Amino acid sequence: MMSGLCGAAEEKAGSRQRLQVKVHEFKENQDVADVSRRLVLEKTAKVCLVPFSLSDYKPDAFKLPKSLLDKNSNNEAACKTYKKTEIKKTFREVLTPKMKATTSSKTESTLQKSSLDVHTENHKQHMSTSDTGLLSVEMEDSQDGDSDEDTSGLDDFSGLSPYERKRLKNISENANFFASLQLSESAARFREMIKKRQPSESRRKKPKKRENGIGCRRSMRLLNVDPLGVSLPETPTQPTVVEDENPLLPPGPLAMTPENRDDNSELLKGFLQTWAEVNKTNSKNNEKELSSIKSYKANLSGMVISEDTVCKVTKGSIFSMALHPSEIRTLVAAGARSGQVGLWDLTHQPKEDGVYVFQPHSQPVSCLYFSPANPAHILSLSYDGTLRCGDFSKAVFEEVYRNEGSSFSSFDFLAEEASTLIVGHWDGRMSLVDRRTPGTSHEKLITSSLSKIRTVHVHPVHRQYFITAGLRDVHIYDARHLNPKRSQPLTSLSEHTRSIASAYFSPLTGHRVVTTCADCKLRVFDSSCISSQIPLLTTIRHNTNTGRWLTRFRAVWDPKQEDCIIVGSMAYPRQVEIFHETGKRVHSFLGGECLVSVCSINAMHPTRYILAGGNSSGKIHVFMN
């Protein structure tokens, strides 16, 4: 009986000693993180678990012993301290609810004694027998593919389910597999290789030149050698001259040489002689009273157009027009984009025989007037910075004003005898020109308050006043108080919201001003009293959006009826419209098949009922009785 008890005690002590040796087979220099993942050394999977009392267990209060026993039981520290978060994670995965129920009593009774003997001999730590213990589980890894139900080393934990045993075995096998891959060592080697490796510069290797090889064939002309291989003398290179698209014409008078006919033609001589004599028979127009609207409408209704009164006169768009004041013959003048000035005498038949085209300018002719003092003179102004006077009696275009550093936009006569002129520049400046002074320079150059000037028009009665149309404003100036540095206007018409095309005084009294604006409105102002305020009388809705390829509309007064306005139209069928200053439409000129284009520029004869309209292809359409 006693011998049996002693044998059992010795067997129990031997098994406890074997458990202690197997628990401490970890190496001293292993990292704690690797220990939590790799629990297998060599061929044996070892899972170290610390049992605890479930009755008094608190997750936040649990702490793992600081060291484990080594394999020689020499009380040396074998592992480093576990992190609290990893410990909690390990115990949550291993201890299932079933395990908690089966091990709570066993860890407090059967294994408590062995755990106390080991810890009291090595650490002498004062720990409660109800809270601490040591639990070791041994799993043998079978290389020959043993069954999943291998329970060697788990005899003391019969409470674990087969699923838990299989799970522990899978953990150990996965840990062994990842350890055999040596991923950390490979990653470290790759990092070193990347650091040591430097990016190579990708440069294209230049081909080696062959010393004795024959290169590409080259032209002997390019090599500048003759067929025998003798080098030729170098030819001096001449600088290339870039031709100007619109070169300025030479200064001084230009002969009236028609572009469409022979200059020695007898027809040209007869044409010029006819218009030189017109001045002698032309009587000065006396101021007449306004006719009634009823009689005026009746006269307009009698004006018709035919194929004989439609003719192409110039090359390109028409920018300006004028009607000769003769009451015997009908002569129409047109200024074109190309710098041409075309004259058409409608009394000649066929109609092509009465057309003569001259080239006094190199750029668009934006303004054209017959001289009020001598109708045999026609004055033309161009973007090229020149103002010329065509004299029919001399058959020459004389130069009146020249300024190559500027571009002209419009002009008008300050004096009735046409001796002094006011010239508007595109850059906002103005020039006073006296034709009686020798030379072609200005008398005074004035800087206005506008950044750009499109049109200039002089008051028909009080000729010291003139009106200018700029980008958004219309200004009225007094020619007697012009300052060369910067002149301020007497008043401004600032009701416009978009770009302004033109502004003109009424022809007889100057009591009205009509403006054409890109906001599709014609405005009529009361200029009977030129003061700081010019009231707006009427706003007329009218489509003025001509687009890019058509000349902009410019509404003008009828010189016979100063309360009526003439303007082109974008409406279908194509027409030219006349409005009263109150905004009512007075008449629309319809031409049928003879008028199929937009007449942007229009002019009315000062005494006769003749209307001429020019389009953007150089054609002139004439309505007459």
PDB file of C-alpha atoms in Angstrom, residues 569-576 589-592 595-598:
ATOM      1  CA  SER A 569     -32.366  96.246 -91.949  1.00  0.00           C
ATOM      2  CA  MET A 570     -31.701  92.571 -91.207  1.00  0.00           C
ATOM      3  CA  ALA A 571     -35.341  91.648 -91.821  1.00  0.00           C
ATOM      4  CA  TYR A 572     -36.649  89.420 -94.601  1.00  0.00           C
ATOM      5  CA  PRO A 573     -37.326  90.249 -97.328  1.00  0.00           C
ATOM      6  CA  ARG A 574     -34.276  92.507 -97.532  1.00  0.00           C
ATOM      7  CA  GLN A 575     -35.159  96.174 -97.229  1.00  0.00           C
ATOM      8  CA  VAL A 576     -34.105  99.660 -96.169  1.00  0.00           C
ATOM      9  CA  PHE A 589     -37.916 100.071 -99.440  1.00  0.00           C
ATOM     10  CA  LEU A 590     -38.439  96.577-100.857  1.00  0.00           C
ATOM     11  CA  GLY A 591     -36.628  95.581-104.023  1.00  0.00           C
ATOM     12  CA  GLY A 592     -37.830  92.065-104.681  1.00  0.00           C
ATOM     13  CA  LEU A 595     -32.556  93.650-103.489  1.00  0.00           C
ATOM     14  CA  VAL A 596     -31.469  90.324-102.017  1.00  0.00           C
ATOM     15  CA  SER A 597     -28.681  91.503 -99.703  1.00  0.00           C
ATOM     16  CA  VAL A 598     -28.299  93.750 -96.653  1.00  0.00           C
TER      17      VAL A 598
END
